[in-house]
Amino acid sequence: SGSMILAGIMLKLGGYGLLRVLVFLQKINLKLNYIWLSVSLLGGFYISLKCFCQVDIKSLIAYSSVAHMSIVIGGIMVMNYWGFNGSYILMIGHGLCSSGMFCLANISYERLYSRSMYINKGLMNFMPSMSLWWFLLLSSNMAAPPSLNLMGEISLINSLMSWSYFSMILLVLISFFSAGYSLYLFSYTQHGMFYQGLYSFYMGV
């Protein structure tokens, strides 16, 4: 529950605070925004790579939240209309999506007493309806079409590319890796042979 509050509310309050104080920092931000943008894009790329190294489900979801928030900071610091709206939409969409994924990770943890991806395997055999929720939330995390994340990411990509075309390289990599680690988490936890050491299991449907 603490991680749900952290990812859904507290992490987004930082972005909202930047939106509120942006009016007072316009002149200095126009001179220094390249520092913010460089740190946010390189940080998002590095954290996206870091997500592929995780074997803990909760850590992977937390790192993916940080990777999405890096694009939000970049969109805010560009200081245009697309960036403002896109960061606002992505914060709302990802706040709902990441807290839902933390909830599902906790439900799996209550049943298997482990957050390791080596033990949480083949969960589609036990909890098929929860596997549907994993699919919906992870597809939203990778900005699939029916989600708010898609609208936010399109707006943010527009705003960052209007600032510099060179940012397109890192944006393409961040978007590609976000789809990669979302599919990695889904396929690793839901498919495959379940852990043979499980002696008892109760359904989560």
XYZ file of C-alpha atoms in Angstrom:
205
model
C 0.000 0.000 0.000
C 2.904 2.345 0.696
C 4.316 1.774 -2.780
C 0.893 2.439 -4.316
C 0.679 5.797 -2.515
C 4.282 6.606 -3.432
C 3.885 5.811 -7.150
C 0.320 7.080 -7.525
C 0.476 10.323 -5.530
C 3.848 11.281 -4.053
C 5.920 10.816 -7.208
C 3.402 12.843 -9.200
C 3.353 15.670 -6.653
C 6.924 16.521 -7.656
C 5.896 16.979 -11.287
C 2.811 18.936 -10.235
C 4.978 21.170 -8.058
C 7.212 21.905 -11.056
C 4.133 22.840 -13.087
C 3.030 25.254 -10.344
C 6.376 27.017 -9.855
C 7.195 27.143 -13.576
C 5.665 30.632 -13.837
C 8.234 32.038 -11.386
C 11.195 30.347 -13.078
C 10.590 31.279 -16.708
C 13.588 33.554 -17.301
C 16.181 31.396 -15.578
C 14.685 28.238 -17.057
C 15.046 29.504 -20.623
C 18.806 29.726 -20.021
C 19.274 26.488 -18.064
C 16.642 24.099 -19.400
C 19.181 22.196 -21.525
C 20.700 20.870 -18.263
C 17.318 19.598 -17.045
C 16.517 18.067 -20.418
C 19.884 16.353 -20.774
C 19.661 14.865 -17.274
C 16.055 13.725 -17.771
C 16.619 12.064 -21.153
C 19.897 10.383 -20.234
C 18.468 9.350 -16.863
C 15.372 7.863 -18.503
C 17.558 5.901 -20.911
C 19.779 4.593 -18.106
C 16.848 3.618 -15.870
C 15.158 1.848 -18.797
C 18.289 -0.263 -19.223
C 18.340 -0.859 -15.472
C 14.803 -2.303 -15.640
C 16.063 -5.248 -17.718
C 18.472 -6.205 -14.909
C 15.773 -6.543 -12.262
C 14.639 -9.869 -10.844
C 12.385 -8.280 -8.215
C 8.890 -7.457 -9.536
C 8.424 -4.493 -7.208
C 11.804 -2.995 -8.141
C 11.040 -3.287 -11.840
C 7.701 -1.470 -11.455
C 9.362 1.247 -9.336
C 12.174 1.781 -11.872
C 9.634 1.956 -14.713
C 7.813 4.734 -12.809
C 11.076 6.687 -12.578
C 11.704 6.199 -16.309
C 8.272 7.631 -17.153
C 8.727 10.570 -14.801
C 11.978 11.484 -16.537
C 10.039 12.184 -19.752
C 7.527 14.226 -17.718
C 10.318 16.450 -16.342
C 11.674 16.914 -19.868
C 8.233 17.908 -21.156
C 7.715 20.420 -18.347
C 11.128 22.022 -18.861
C 10.606 22.560 -22.599
C 7.976 25.140 -21.517
C 5.475 24.849 -24.322
C 1.797 23.918 -24.584
C 2.340 20.328 -25.749
C 4.786 19.617 -22.955
C 2.536 21.093 -20.267
C -0.535 19.109 -21.360
C 1.421 15.907 -22.070
C 3.128 15.892 -18.686
C -0.207 16.480 -16.948
C -1.919 13.625 -18.825
C 1.000 11.219 -18.375
C 1.156 11.899 -14.640
C -2.533 11.021 -14.257
C -2.347 7.957 -16.517
C 0.837 6.567 -15.034
C -0.339 7.263 -11.472
C -3.322 4.966 -12.046
C -1.311 2.385 -13.979
C 1.696 2.036 -11.659
C -0.398 1.856 -8.471
C -2.460 -0.915 -10.105
C 0.705 -2.843 -10.940
C 1.944 -2.482 -7.366
C -1.406 -3.838 -6.160
C -1.088 -6.894 -8.420
C 2.500 -7.463 -7.304
C 1.317 -7.403 -3.679
C -1.461 -9.917 -4.405
C 1.103 -12.273 -5.931
C 3.423 -11.703 -2.961
C 0.665 -12.588 -0.475
C 0.217 -15.936 -2.191
C 3.803 -16.906 -2.992
C 5.649 -15.021 -0.212
C 8.268 -13.905 -2.732
C 8.717 -11.033 -5.147
C 11.342 -12.855 -7.206
C 10.568 -13.355 -10.888
C 12.172 -16.793 -10.707
C 9.459 -17.971 -8.308
C 6.534 -15.922 -9.665
C 6.272 -17.868 -12.917
C 3.366 -19.460 -14.721
C 0.773 -17.456 -12.792
C -1.633 -17.704 -15.722
C -2.218 -21.335 -14.689
C -3.367 -20.269 -11.212
C -4.974 -16.865 -11.710
C -6.167 -16.361 -15.297
C -8.375 -13.365 -14.521
C -5.504 -11.620 -12.751
C -3.346 -12.351 -15.773
C -5.808 -10.254 -17.773
C -5.303 -7.372 -15.345
C -1.514 -7.739 -15.666
C -1.899 -7.566 -19.446
C -4.140 -4.479 -19.370
C -1.965 -2.551 -16.933
C 1.332 -3.480 -18.590
C -0.036 -2.597 -22.029
C -1.054 0.743 -20.553
C 2.457 1.075 -19.088
C 3.974 0.657 -22.548
C 1.522 3.260 -23.961
C -0.749 0.990 -25.969
C -3.613 2.772 -27.790
C -6.610 2.807 -25.414
C -4.622 4.331 -22.534
C -4.008 7.844 -21.232
C -0.285 7.120 -21.392
C -0.395 7.098 -25.194
C -1.894 10.599 -25.357
C 0.641 11.860 -22.851
C 3.628 10.292 -24.569
C 2.615 11.584 -28.015
C 2.294 15.121 -26.611
C 5.636 14.855 -24.811
C 7.423 13.475 -27.862
C 6.028 16.387 -29.902
C 7.205 18.915 -27.341
C 10.692 17.433 -26.922
C 11.235 17.136 -30.661
C 10.184 20.757 -31.132
C 12.976 21.671 -28.694
C 15.653 19.610 -30.476
C 15.594 16.901 -33.111
C 18.546 15.203 -31.417
C 16.306 14.288 -28.480
C 14.495 11.921 -30.855
C 17.316 9.359 -30.506
C 16.905 8.991 -26.741
C 13.106 9.247 -26.952
C 12.954 6.353 -29.419
C 15.183 4.262 -27.148
C 13.148 5.087 -24.017
C 9.851 4.237 -25.738
C 11.257 1.008 -27.177
C 12.726 -0.087 -23.855
C 9.495 0.695 -22.000
C 7.694 -1.738 -24.303
C 10.564 -4.203 -23.814
C 10.571 -4.340 -20.029
C 6.767 -4.392 -19.875
C 6.696 -7.443 -22.136
C 9.608 -8.925 -20.178
C 7.682 -8.627 -16.906
C 4.451 -10.012 -18.356
C 5.968 -12.966 -20.177
C 8.294 -13.868 -17.310
C 5.617 -13.869 -14.604
C 2.548 -15.134 -16.458
C 3.991 -17.740 -18.829
C 6.274 -20.708 -18.326
C 6.279 -23.558 -15.832
C 5.182 -22.650 -12.319
C 7.553 -23.128 -9.394
C 7.505 -26.772 -8.283
C 8.245 -25.904 -4.676
C 4.743 -24.512 -4.121
C 2.925 -26.751 -1.678
C -0.245 -24.704 -1.266
C -1.817 -21.955 -3.301
C -5.147 -20.199 -3.099
C -6.774 -18.457 -6.002
C -6.771 -14.746 -6.610
C -9.817 -14.593 -8.889
